Short mmCIF file of C-alpha atoms in Angstrom, two decimals:
data_model
loop_
_atom_site.label_atom_id
_atom_site.label_comp_id
_atom_site.label_asym_id
_atom_site.label_seq_id
_atom_site.Cartn_x
_atom_site.Cartn_y
_atom_site.Cartn_z
CA UNK A 1 -9.28 -20.07 16.27
CA UNK A 2 -10.61 -17.20 18.37
CA UNK A 3 -9.71 -13.58 17.84
CA UNK A 4 -9.95 -10.80 20.34
CA UNK A 5 -12.46 -8.10 19.50
CA UNK A 6 -10.68 -5.51 21.60
CA UNK A 7 -7.82 -4.95 19.23
CA UNK A 8 -5.27 -6.63 16.99
CA UNK A 9 -3.73 -9.79 18.38
CA UNK A 10 -1.19 -10.31 15.64
CA UNK A 11 2.48 -9.73 16.42
CA UNK A 12 4.09 -6.49 15.27
CA UNK A 13 6.18 -8.23 12.66
CA UNK A 14 4.89 -8.18 9.09
CA UNK A 15 4.58 -11.73 7.82
CA UNK A 16 5.27 -12.82 4.27
CA UNK A 17 1.63 -13.92 3.83
CA UNK A 18 0.40 -10.54 5.00
CA UNK A 19 2.68 -8.75 2.55
CA UNK A 20 1.60 -11.05 -0.28
CA UNK A 21 -2.11 -10.48 0.28
CA UNK A 22 -1.74 -6.74 0.82
CA UNK A 23 0.30 -6.54 -2.37
CA UNK A 24 -2.35 -8.47 -4.32
CA UNK A 25 -5.27 -6.51 -2.88
CA UNK A 26 -3.58 -3.13 -3.32
CA UNK A 27 -2.46 -3.93 -6.87
CA UNK A 28 -5.90 -5.03 -8.09
CA UNK A 29 -7.67 -2.34 -6.07
CA UNK A 30 -5.33 0.28 -7.50
CA UNK A 31 -6.36 -0.61 -11.04
CA UNK A 32 -10.04 -0.63 -10.03
CA UNK A 33 -9.56 2.75 -8.37
CA UNK A 34 -7.93 4.13 -11.51
CA UNK A 35 -10.96 2.93 -13.45
CA UNK A 36 -13.28 4.61 -10.95
CA UNK A 37 -11.32 7.86 -11.08
CA UNK A 38 -11.37 7.70 -14.87
CA UNK A 39 -15.13 7.21 -14.72
CA UNK A 40 -15.49 10.20 -12.40
CA UNK A 41 -13.24 12.41 -14.54
CA UNK A 42 -14.82 11.39 -17.85
CA UNK A 43 -18.38 10.53 -16.91
CA UNK A 44 -19.18 13.42 -14.59
CA UNK A 45 -18.88 16.04 -17.30
CA UNK A 46 -21.07 13.69 -19.34
CA UNK A 47 -23.59 13.44 -16.50
CA UNK A 48 -23.74 17.21 -16.36
CA UNK A 49 -24.22 17.31 -20.13
CA UNK A 50 -26.92 14.64 -19.86
CA UNK A 51 -28.75 16.49 -17.09
CA UNK A 52 -28.75 19.67 -19.16
CA UNK A 53 -29.86 17.93 -22.38
CA UNK A 54 -32.54 15.66 -20.89
CA UNK A 55 -33.49 17.98 -18.04
CA UNK A 56 -34.65 16.96 -14.59
CA UNK A 57 -37.80 15.33 -15.98
CA UNK A 58 -35.97 13.20 -18.55
CA UNK A 59 -33.44 12.15 -15.94
CA UNK A 60 -36.30 11.26 -13.62
CA UNK A 61 -37.97 9.08 -16.28
CA UNK A 62 -34.66 7.28 -16.77
CA UNK A 63 -34.33 6.72 -13.01
CA UNK A 64 -37.86 5.33 -12.76
CA UNK A 65 -37.23 2.96 -15.67
CA UNK A 66 -33.99 1.71 -14.16
CA UNK A 67 -35.75 1.20 -10.83
CA UNK A 68 -38.37 -0.95 -12.56
CA UNK A 69 -35.58 -2.89 -14.28
CA UNK A 70 -33.76 -3.31 -10.98
CA UNK A 71 -36.80 -4.84 -9.36
CA UNK A 72 -37.31 -7.21 -12.31
CA UNK A 73 -33.64 -8.17 -12.30
CA UNK A 74 -33.95 -9.65 -8.81
CA UNK A 75 -36.29 -12.29 -10.21
CA UNK A 76 -34.24 -12.73 -13.40
CA UNK A 77 -30.91 -13.04 -11.62
CA UNK A 78 -32.09 -16.06 -9.55
CA UNK A 79 -29.26 -15.26 -7.15
CA UNK A 80 -26.51 -16.39 -9.54
CA UNK A 81 -24.46 -13.19 -10.12
CA UNK A 82 -24.19 -12.51 -6.40
CA UNK A 83 -22.48 -15.85 -5.68
CA UNK A 84 -20.23 -16.03 -8.77
CA UNK A 85 -17.20 -14.47 -7.09
CA UNK A 86 -17.41 -16.86 -4.14
CA UNK A 87 -17.79 -20.14 -6.02
CA UNK A 88 -15.37 -19.33 -8.82
CA UNK A 89 -12.74 -18.45 -6.19
CA UNK A 90 -13.36 -21.66 -4.21
CA UNK A 91 -13.58 -24.04 -7.18
CA UNK A 92 -10.66 -22.51 -9.09
CA UNK A 93 -8.49 -22.28 -5.97
CA UNK A 94 -9.11 -25.92 -5.03
CA UNK A 95 -8.79 -27.29 -8.56
CA UNK A 96 -12.40 -28.53 -8.79
CA UNK A 97 -12.63 -28.00 -12.52
CA UNK A 98 -15.79 -30.03 -13.00
CA UNK A 99 -17.73 -28.03 -10.47
CA UNK A 100 -16.28 -24.82 -11.90
CA UNK A 101 -17.37 -25.69 -15.42
CA UNK A 102 -20.87 -26.68 -14.38
CA UNK A 103 -21.27 -23.52 -12.34
CA UNK A 104 -20.24 -21.26 -15.23
CA UNK A 105 -22.32 -23.06 -17.84
CA UNK A 106 -25.46 -23.57 -15.79
CA UNK A 107 -25.23 -20.06 -14.37
CA UNK A 108 -25.11 -18.61 -17.86
CA UNK A 109 -28.01 -20.71 -19.15
CA UNK A 110 -30.20 -20.04 -16.11
CA UNK A 111 -29.57 -16.30 -16.30
CA UNK A 112 -30.29 -16.17 -20.02
CA UNK A 113 -33.57 -18.07 -19.73
CA UNK A 114 -34.89 -16.33 -16.63
CA UNK A 115 -34.00 -12.83 -17.82
CA UNK A 116 -35.63 -13.34 -21.20
CA UNK A 117 -38.84 -14.22 -19.37
CA UNK A 118 -38.46 -11.19 -17.10
CA UNK A 119 -37.73 -8.88 -20.03
CA UNK A 120 -40.83 -10.02 -21.86
CA UNK A 121 -42.81 -9.49 -18.66
CA UNK A 122 -41.53 -5.92 -18.34
CA UNK A 123 -42.66 -5.13 -21.87
CA UNK A 124 -46.06 -6.75 -21.34
CA UNK A 125 -46.60 -4.81 -18.09
CA UNK A 126 -45.28 -1.48 -19.39
CA UNK A 127 -48.70 0.19 -19.27
CA UNK A 128 -49.32 -0.72 -15.63
CA UNK A 129 -45.78 0.27 -14.57
CA UNK A 130 -45.92 3.64 -16.35
CA UNK A 131 -49.53 4.63 -15.65
CA UNK A 132 -50.58 2.93 -12.43
CA UNK A 133 -47.35 2.75 -10.45
CA UNK A 134 -45.39 5.86 -11.44
CA UNK A 135 -48.11 8.00 -13.08
CA UNK A 136 -45.66 8.77 -15.91
CA UNK A 137 -47.25 7.50 -19.17
CA UNK A 138 -44.25 8.41 -21.34
CA UNK A 139 -42.20 5.76 -19.49
CA UNK A 140 -44.05 2.99 -21.38
CA UNK A 141 -42.51 4.18 -24.65
CA UNK A 142 -39.01 3.15 -23.49
CA UNK A 143 -39.77 -0.05 -21.58
CA UNK A 144 -38.36 -2.37 -24.29
CA UNK A 145 -34.99 -0.64 -23.96
CA UNK A 146 -35.05 -0.90 -20.17
CA UNK A 147 -35.85 -4.61 -20.57
CA UNK A 148 -32.83 -5.08 -22.86
CA UNK A 149 -30.58 -3.30 -20.36
CA UNK A 150 -31.88 -5.61 -17.62
CA UNK A 151 -31.18 -8.81 -19.57
CA UNK A 152 -27.69 -7.77 -20.68
CA UNK A 153 -26.87 -6.35 -17.26
CA UNK A 154 -27.55 -9.66 -15.50
CA UNK A 155 -25.09 -11.53 -17.74
CA UNK A 156 -22.53 -8.74 -17.53
CA UNK A 157 -22.67 -8.79 -13.72
CA UNK A 158 -22.27 -12.57 -13.67
CA UNK A 159 -19.16 -12.63 -15.86
CA UNK A 160 -17.73 -9.60 -14.09
CA UNK A 161 -18.10 -11.35 -10.73
CA UNK A 162 -16.53 -14.47 -12.24
CA UNK A 163 -13.47 -12.41 -13.16
CA UNK A 164 -13.44 -11.18 -9.56
CA UNK A 165 -13.43 -14.81 -8.42
CA UNK A 166 -10.35 -15.36 -10.61
CA UNK A 167 -8.85 -12.31 -8.82
CA UNK A 168 -8.49 -10.46 -12.11
CA UNK A 169 -10.30 -7.26 -11.18
CA UNK A 170 -7.80 -5.31 -13.28
CA UNK A 171 -8.97 -6.96 -16.51
CA UNK A 172 -12.61 -6.39 -15.58
CA UNK A 173 -11.89 -2.73 -14.83
CA UNK A 174 -10.24 -2.20 -18.20
CA UNK A 175 -13.29 -3.63 -19.95
CA UNK A 176 -16.02 -1.94 -17.93
CA UNK A 177 -14.37 1.41 -17.16
CA UNK A 178 -11.89 2.07 -19.96
CA UNK A 179 -13.91 0.50 -22.78
CA UNK A 180 -17.55 0.41 -21.65
CA UNK A 181 -17.79 3.91 -20.19
CA UNK A 182 -16.26 5.79 -23.16
CA UNK A 183 -18.33 3.70 -25.59
CA UNK A 184 -21.54 4.61 -23.81
CA UNK A 185 -20.59 8.28 -23.68
CA UNK A 186 -19.57 8.60 -27.33
CA UNK A 187 -22.61 6.74 -28.66
CA UNK A 188 -24.89 8.75 -26.39
CA UNK A 189 -23.48 12.09 -27.48
CA UNK A 190 -23.88 11.13 -31.14
CA UNK A 191 -27.47 9.98 -30.72
CA UNK A 192 -28.44 12.88 -28.46
CA UNK A 193 -26.91 15.34 -30.93
CA UNK A 194 -29.04 13.79 -33.67
CA UNK A 195 -32.14 14.49 -31.60
CA UNK A 196 -33.01 10.98 -30.39
CA UNK A 197 -33.37 12.14 -26.77
CA UNK A 198 -33.80 9.63 -23.96
CA UNK A 199 -34.37 6.79 -26.43
CA UNK A 200 -30.98 7.49 -28.00
CA UNK A 201 -29.27 7.43 -24.61
CA UNK A 202 -30.88 4.09 -23.75
CA UNK A 203 -29.99 2.62 -27.15
CA UNK A 204 -26.37 3.68 -26.63
CA UNK A 205 -26.34 1.88 -23.29
CA UNK A 206 -27.67 -1.31 -24.90
CA UNK A 207 -25.00 -1.30 -27.61
CA UNK A 208 -22.12 -0.50 -25.23
CA UNK A 209 -23.32 -3.08 -22.69
CA UNK A 210 -23.37 -5.73 -25.41
CA UNK A 211 -19.75 -4.96 -26.31
CA UNK A 212 -18.75 -5.19 -22.63
CA UNK A 213 -20.61 -8.49 -22.25
CA UNK A 214 -18.77 -10.07 -25.20
CA UNK A 215 -15.37 -8.92 -23.90
CA UNK A 216 -16.10 -10.21 -20.38
CA UNK A 217 -17.21 -13.56 -21.77
CA UNK A 218 -13.98 -13.90 -23.77
CA UNK A 219 -11.90 -12.98 -20.71
CA UNK A 220 -13.64 -15.52 -18.47
CA UNK A 221 -13.11 -18.24 -21.05
CA UNK A 222 -9.39 -17.47 -21.25
CA UNK A 223 -8.98 -17.69 -17.46
CA UNK A 224 -11.07 -20.85 -17.11
CA UNK A 225 -8.96 -24.05 -17.13
CA UNK A 226 -9.46 -26.12 -20.29
CA UNK A 227 -11.16 -29.06 -18.50
CA UNK A 228 -13.73 -26.64 -17.03
CA UNK A 229 -14.73 -25.12 -20.36
CA UNK A 230 -17.17 -27.98 -20.86
CA UNK A 231 -19.26 -28.99 -17.83
CA UNK A 232 -19.31 -32.74 -18.47
CA UNK A 233 -15.91 -33.29 -20.01
CA UNK A 234 -13.74 -36.37 -19.69
CA UNK A 235 -12.08 -35.18 -16.47
CA UNK A 236 -15.18 -33.67 -14.90
CA UNK A 237 -15.74 -35.01 -11.41
CA UNK A 238 -19.27 -35.68 -10.28
CA UNK A 239 -20.64 -36.21 -13.79
CA UNK A 240 -24.38 -36.50 -13.96
CA UNK A 241 -25.15 -33.58 -11.66
CA UNK A 242 -26.30 -30.41 -13.34
CA UNK A 243 -25.53 -28.12 -10.43
CA UNK A 244 -24.19 -28.51 -6.90
CA UNK A 245 -26.56 -28.42 -3.94
CA UNK A 246 -24.35 -25.85 -2.22
CA UNK A 247 -24.79 -23.52 -5.19
CA UNK A 248 -28.57 -23.89 -5.10
CA UNK A 249 -28.58 -23.18 -1.37
CA UNK A 250 -26.47 -20.05 -1.70
CA UNK A 251 -28.40 -18.88 -4.77
CA UNK A 252 -31.66 -19.04 -2.83
CA UNK A 253 -30.15 -17.00 -0.03
CA UNK A 254 -28.68 -14.54 -2.57
CA UNK A 255 -32.13 -13.96 -4.13
CA UNK A 256 -33.57 -13.09 -0.75
CA UNK A 257 -30.60 -10.85 0.03
CA UNK A 258 -30.88 -9.05 -3.30
CA UNK A 259 -34.59 -8.49 -2.75
CA UNK A 260 -33.89 -7.05 0.68
CA UNK A 261 -31.01 -4.95 -0.68
CA UNK A 262 -33.21 -3.58 -3.46
CA UNK A 263 -35.97 -2.73 -1.02
CA UNK A 264 -33.53 -0.93 1.28
CA UNK A 265 -31.63 0.81 -1.52
CA UNK A 266 -34.40 1.73 -3.96
CA UNK A 267 -37.42 2.43 -1.75
CA UNK A 268 -36.56 6.13 -1.66
CA UNK A 269 -36.80 6.44 -5.46
CA UNK A 270 -39.97 4.34 -5.66
CA UNK A 271 -41.74 6.38 -2.97
CA UNK A 272 -40.50 9.63 -4.52
CA UNK A 273 -41.94 8.49 -7.84
CA UNK A 274 -45.29 7.75 -6.20
CA UNK A 275 -45.66 10.91 -4.08
CA UNK A 276 -43.70 13.47 -6.09
CA UNK A 277 -42.91 14.06 -9.77
CA UNK A 278 -40.43 12.64 -12.28
CA UNK A 279 -38.61 15.99 -12.08
CA UNK A 280 -38.08 15.53 -8.33
CA UNK A 281 -36.81 11.99 -8.90
CA UNK A 282 -34.34 13.32 -11.49
CA UNK A 283 -33.01 15.95 -9.09
CA UNK A 284 -32.65 13.35 -6.33
CA UNK A 285 -30.90 10.87 -8.63
CA UNK A 286 -28.31 13.50 -9.62
CA UNK A 287 -27.46 14.04 -5.95
CA UNK A 288 -27.40 10.29 -5.29
CA UNK A 289 -24.95 9.79 -8.17
CA UNK A 290 -22.52 12.13 -6.42
CA UNK A 291 -22.90 10.31 -3.11
CA UNK A 292 -22.30 6.93 -4.77
CA UNK A 293 -18.66 7.86 -5.33
CA UNK A 294 -18.04 8.52 -1.64
CA UNK A 295 -17.50 4.80 -1.10
CA UNK A 296 -15.25 4.25 -4.11
CA UNK A 297 -12.16 3.43 -2.03
CA UNK A 298 -14.03 0.78 -0.05
CA UNK A 299 -15.52 -0.56 -3.29
CA UNK A 300 -12.05 -0.79 -4.82
CA UNK A 301 -10.82 -2.81 -1.85
CA UNK A 302 -13.90 -5.05 -1.82
CA UNK A 303 -13.42 -6.13 -5.43
CA UNK A 304 -10.38 -8.24 -4.56
CA UNK A 305 -10.84 -8.59 -0.80
CA UNK A 306 -14.03 -10.65 -1.33
CA UNK A 307 -12.36 -13.75 -2.83
CA UNK A 308 -9.44 -13.29 -0.42
CA UNK A 309 -11.86 -13.58 2.51
CA UNK A 310 -13.33 -16.80 1.10
CA UNK A 311 -9.86 -18.24 0.54
CA UNK A 312 -8.42 -17.35 3.96
CA UNK A 313 -11.55 -18.38 5.84
CA UNK A 314 -11.64 -21.78 4.13
CA UNK A 315 -8.00 -22.31 5.16
CA UNK A 316 -8.63 -21.18 8.76
CA UNK A 317 -6.16 -18.26 8.60
CA UNK A 318 -8.24 -15.99 10.84
CA UNK A 319 -5.38 -13.98 12.35
CA UNK A 320 -4.18 -12.95 8.90
CA UNK A 321 -7.74 -12.10 7.89
CA UNK A 322 -8.15 -9.91 10.97
CA UNK A 323 -4.98 -7.94 10.23
CA UNK A 324 -6.01 -7.41 6.62
CA UNK A 325 -9.50 -6.30 7.66
CA UNK A 326 -8.17 -3.78 10.17
CA UNK A 327 -5.57 -2.17 7.93
CA UNK A 328 -7.89 -2.04 4.92
CA UNK A 329 -10.74 -0.56 6.98
CA UNK A 330 -8.49 2.15 8.33
CA UNK A 331 -7.41 3.29 4.89
CA UNK A 332 -10.80 2.88 3.27
CA UNK A 333 -12.06 5.38 5.84
CA UNK A 334 -8.95 7.55 5.75
CA UNK A 335 -8.91 8.01 1.99
CA UNK A 336 -12.67 8.63 1.99
CA UNK A 337 -12.63 11.40 4.59
CA UNK A 338 -11.28 14.25 2.39
CA UNK A 339 -13.74 13.40 -0.40
CA UNK A 340 -16.71 13.16 1.98
CA UNK A 341 -15.82 16.38 3.78
CA UNK A 342 -15.41 18.19 0.46
CA UNK A 343 -18.83 17.02 -0.70
CA UNK A 344 -20.51 18.13 2.53
CA UNK A 345 -18.83 21.54 2.75
CA UNK A 346 -19.18 22.34 -0.96
CA UNK A 347 -22.58 20.67 -1.43
CA UNK A 348 -24.38 23.70 -2.87
CA UNK A 349 -21.84 24.54 -5.61
CA UNK A 350 -21.50 20.84 -6.47
CA UNK A 351 -25.23 20.51 -7.14
CA UNK A 352 -25.19 23.83 -8.97
CA UNK A 353 -22.95 22.23 -11.59
CA UNK A 354 -25.98 20.32 -12.92
CA UNK A 355 -28.07 23.46 -13.30
CA UNK A 356 -30.37 25.64 -11.20
CA UNK A 357 -33.10 23.00 -10.98
CA UNK A 358 -30.67 20.70 -9.15
CA UNK A 359 -29.16 23.13 -6.64
CA UNK A 360 -32.04 22.69 -4.19
CA UNK A 361 -30.89 19.10 -3.56
CA UNK A 362 -27.68 20.12 -1.75
CA UNK A 363 -28.99 18.89 1.65
CA UNK A 364 -29.32 15.42 0.09
CA UNK A 365 -25.55 15.41 -0.49
CA UNK A 366 -24.77 16.31 3.11
CA UNK A 367 -27.19 13.85 4.70
CA UNK A 368 -26.48 10.87 2.44
CA UNK A 369 -22.70 11.34 2.70
CA UNK A 370 -22.90 10.86 6.47
CA UNK A 371 -24.48 7.46 5.88
CA UNK A 372 -21.71 6.53 3.45
CA UNK A 373 -19.05 7.51 6.01
CA UNK A 374 -20.52 5.02 8.47
CA UNK A 375 -20.28 2.31 5.81
CA UNK A 376 -16.63 3.12 5.10
CA UNK A 377 -15.87 3.35 8.81
CA UNK A 378 -16.81 -0.27 9.49
CA UNK A 379 -15.19 -1.65 6.33
CA UNK A 380 -16.07 -4.87 4.51
CA UNK A 381 -18.42 -6.24 7.17
CA UNK A 382 -21.05 -7.47 4.73
CA UNK A 383 -18.48 -9.37 2.70
CA UNK A 384 -16.95 -10.87 5.84
CA UNK A 385 -20.32 -12.36 6.77
CA UNK A 386 -21.21 -13.53 3.28
CA UNK A 387 -17.83 -15.09 2.50
CA UNK A 388 -17.53 -16.85 5.87
CA UNK A 389 -20.81 -18.80 5.84
CA UNK A 390 -22.64 -16.24 7.98
CA UNK A 391 -25.01 -15.20 5.20
CA UNK A 392 -28.08 -15.89 7.35
CA UNK A 393 -27.04 -13.22 9.81
CA UNK A 394 -26.30 -10.86 6.95
CA UNK A 395 -29.81 -11.43 5.62
CA UNK A 396 -31.39 -11.02 9.04
CA UNK A 397 -29.86 -7.55 9.37
CA UNK A 398 -31.14 -6.67 5.91
CA UNK A 399 -34.64 -7.80 6.86
CA UNK A 400 -34.57 -5.59 9.95
CA UNK A 401 -33.56 -2.52 7.95
CA UNK A 402 -36.24 -3.13 5.31
CA UNK A 403 -38.92 -2.22 7.84
CA UNK A 404 -36.87 0.81 8.87
CA UNK A 405 -36.47 2.14 5.34
CA UNK A 406 -40.13 1.55 4.42
CA UNK A 407 -41.34 3.29 7.55
CA UNK A 408 -38.97 6.25 7.25
CA UNK A 409 -39.62 6.84 3.54
CA UNK A 410 -43.40 6.66 3.91
CA UNK A 411 -43.29 8.94 6.95
CA UNK A 412 -40.73 11.52 5.77
CA UNK A 413 -41.09 11.92 2.00
CA UNK A 414 -44.68 13.26 1.98
CA UNK A 415 -43.66 15.99 4.45
CA UNK A 416 -39.96 16.67 3.78
CA UNK A 417 -39.59 15.58 0.15
CA UNK A 418 -36.01 15.05 -1.03
CA UNK A 419 -34.48 15.70 2.39
CA UNK A 420 -36.80 13.08 3.90
CA UNK A 421 -35.66 10.52 1.34
CA UNK A 422 -32.01 11.33 2.12
CA UNK A 423 -32.55 10.96 5.88
CA UNK A 424 -34.22 7.59 5.34
CA UNK A 425 -31.41 6.37 3.06
CA UNK A 426 -28.63 7.53 5.41
CA UNK A 427 -30.30 6.05 8.50
CA UNK A 428 -30.89 2.73 6.75
CA UNK A 429 -27.31 2.52 5.47
CA UNK A 430 -25.84 3.34 8.88
CA UNK A 431 -28.14 0.91 10.72
CA UNK A 432 -27.43 -1.95 8.31
CA UNK A 433 -23.66 -1.61 8.54
CA UNK A 434 -23.71 -1.31 12.32
CA UNK A 435 -25.81 -4.47 12.58
CA UNK A 436 -23.35 -6.26 10.31
CA UNK A 437 -20.46 -4.99 12.43
CA UNK A 438 -22.13 -6.38 15.55
CA UNK A 439 -22.44 -9.81 13.95
CA UNK A 440 -18.86 -9.72 12.64
CA UNK A 441 -17.68 -9.00 16.16
CA UNK A 442 -19.84 -11.67 17.80
CA UNK A 443 -19.42 -14.49 15.28
CA UNK A 444 -15.99 -13.85 13.75
CA UNK A 445 -14.35 -12.04 16.69
CA UNK A 446 -13.29 -9.21 14.40
CA UNK A 447 -13.48 -5.49 14.94
CA UNK A 448 -11.78 -2.48 13.31
CA UNK A 449 -8.71 -1.26 15.15
CA UNK A 450 -9.52 1.48 17.69
CA UNK A 451 -5.96 2.69 17.32
CA UNK A 452 -6.61 3.08 13.61
CA UNK A 453 -9.62 5.31 14.26
CA UNK A 454 -7.70 7.47 16.74
CA UNK A 455 -4.78 7.90 14.34
CA UNK A 456 -7.12 9.46 11.77
CA UNK A 457 -8.53 12.13 14.11
CA UNK A 458 -5.79 14.72 13.63
CA UNK A 459 -5.72 14.41 9.80
CA UNK A 460 -9.53 14.66 9.74
CA UNK A 461 -9.57 17.84 11.84
CA UNK A 462 -6.79 19.40 9.75
CA UNK A 463 -8.65 18.52 6.54
CA UNK A 464 -11.89 20.06 7.82
CA UNK A 465 -10.15 23.31 8.76
CA UNK A 466 -8.42 23.49 5.38
CA UNK A 467 -11.71 23.02 3.52
CA UNK A 468 -13.51 25.64 5.63
CA UNK A 469 -10.65 28.06 4.98
CA UNK A 470 -10.84 27.50 1.21
CA UNK A 471 -14.63 27.85 1.21
CA UNK A 472 -14.57 31.08 3.18
CA UNK A 473 -11.74 32.94 1.49
CA UNK A 474 -12.22 32.03 -2.15
CA UNK A 475 -13.53 35.00 -4.16
CA UNK A 476 -17.25 34.94 -4.82
CA UNK A 477 -16.72 35.05 -8.60
CA UNK A 478 -14.95 31.66 -8.65
CA UNK A 479 -17.14 29.15 -10.50
CA UNK A 480 -18.68 26.06 -8.96
CA UNK A 481 -16.32 23.58 -10.61
CA UNK A 482 -13.05 25.41 -9.73
CA UNK A 483 -14.31 25.97 -6.20
CA UNK A 484 -15.00 22.27 -5.66
CA UNK A 485 -11.73 21.16 -7.30
CA UNK A 486 -9.66 23.58 -5.21
CA UNK A 487 -11.38 22.35 -2.07
CA UNK A 488 -10.79 18.69 -2.97
CA UNK A 489 -7.12 19.32 -3.78
CA UNK A 490 -6.54 21.21 -0.54
CA UNK A 491 -8.38 18.57 1.47
CA UNK A 492 -6.37 15.65 0.15
CA UNK A 493 -3.11 17.58 0.34
CA UNK A 494 -3.57 18.44 4.01
CA UNK A 495 -4.86 14.97 4.87
CA UNK A 496 -1.97 13.11 3.23
CA UNK A 497 0.67 15.35 4.82
CA UNK A 498 -0.94 14.98 8.25
CA UNK A 499 -1.28 11.23 7.83
CA UNK A 500 2.32 10.79 6.74
CA UNK A 501 3.53 12.75 9.76
CA UNK A 502 1.29 11.35 12.49
CA UNK A 503 -0.75 8.31 11.43
CA UNK A 504 1.49 5.67 9.84
CA UNK A 505 2.57 2.45 11.53
CA UNK A 506 4.84 -0.20 9.96
CA UNK A 507 1.99 -1.89 8.06
CA UNK A 508 0.67 1.49 6.90
CA UNK A 509 4.09 2.47 5.61
CA UNK A 510 4.35 -0.79 3.69
CA UNK A 511 0.96 -0.14 2.09
CA UNK A 512 1.82 3.49 1.33
CA UNK A 513 5.18 2.52 -0.14
CA UNK A 514 3.51 -0.01 -2.43
CA UNK A 515 0.94 2.54 -3.58
CA UNK A 516 3.65 5.13 -4.24
CA UNK A 517 5.70 2.61 -6.23
CA UNK A 518 2.69 1.78 -8.40
CA UNK A 519 1.91 5.44 -8.98
CA UNK A 520 5.51 6.19 -9.91
CA UNK A 521 5.59 3.17 -12.20
CA UNK A 522 2.39 4.22 -13.98
CA UNK A 523 3.48 7.78 -14.62
CA UNK A 524 7.11 6.91 -15.35
CA UNK A 525 5.97 4.36 -17.93
#
């Protein structure tokens, strides 16, 4: 079924299927968003505390260790966590319990074995990683803890994605955000207060991650149909096969994609670690942690939209998928705009929250946020390709941007330092998402609604003016945190009022009404 790329082709009426999927996506995304907001509200004061206790150098050592673990995890993951959401959704939705059971069991066993090998390799190579690669000898002292985080993290990601395949993002959010985050924070504060330093923080992460892993495993088991809890049970179809050929094929592609994604996403930190100091890496990582939250609305949507794409595509319901993609893209961008504009306009006071050593990284916030806005503006293009059997094109775009990010980082960081790394990251992110958008348009005949973009112009302009007004007329003695919070409040207030007055169509009003009902229900309860 072909779809026009020039605009929505669906009729103006709101179908029952559309309402059902929007309700499901908004409900699960709402819980995920609450978890993200909780993480921001609770963890950001902790990040500030951590930056002040460990300092820029300690934070930089942590970033370098996690980068080493991230590279090792690509090998250890063998592509399994990245495909869990897809295959759990397909097998569970079609009642293929035998395939579901084998996928869960073999995925777990493969991850456990491969990551143990990788973890041992990290410990054995700790001297080379710390001394030769990053020129930071103290890093070797903590490599066993980074290895443990890598092993546990692979299994946690796998079971978390499996819950996403079951479309139970809410349960996963409760475990990871409302249990895992506070556990990590409390344990860290205790150990840091006792003088254990970076080692105490890493140990706290290991303990909290283990708790999260156990809870995710229990949740996946509860949601898995009884016949699928054993891979070769009495009612298991296709007995005798350890794993499906389609899983092996996708896993191989996922490994390549993860390697390309790591190269594109982590090259800036690796090159910074080679050319500059651990202190510079720590300052950059603090700015990057702020920017990571710019895309939280799109991330919230993606958590449940991913299995929905796989389900609708397999059933051939392309018109419904197009309408969902367009409305969700519009509001992923719309709800991101006030946050992104606040970060760019109040970049200096936001970085000043971490301390004077970090304030110099304010241009990183501005530059990297622009790249995130491009990502939010095109919506879930990567997921659309991956969940609709266009993963080869997704990987081709990633391969193209790998050369871009390597070239830009090597050319810019030696001369421009942190700003050069930010320019490279933003350019890579924007280029990758635009390439994905081109392929989504060509192969799936899908494109974000131009009318949706235009409808956001007036709220965006009003929000910008409101933020500039707040920034200019606030007294100079107002602290960094109140200044940023006042700007964010004013930005969202003006944006929402403008959007309600000028930007809502029938589908938007249905989505807004559902969100308001959930908010009222949460606070009334």
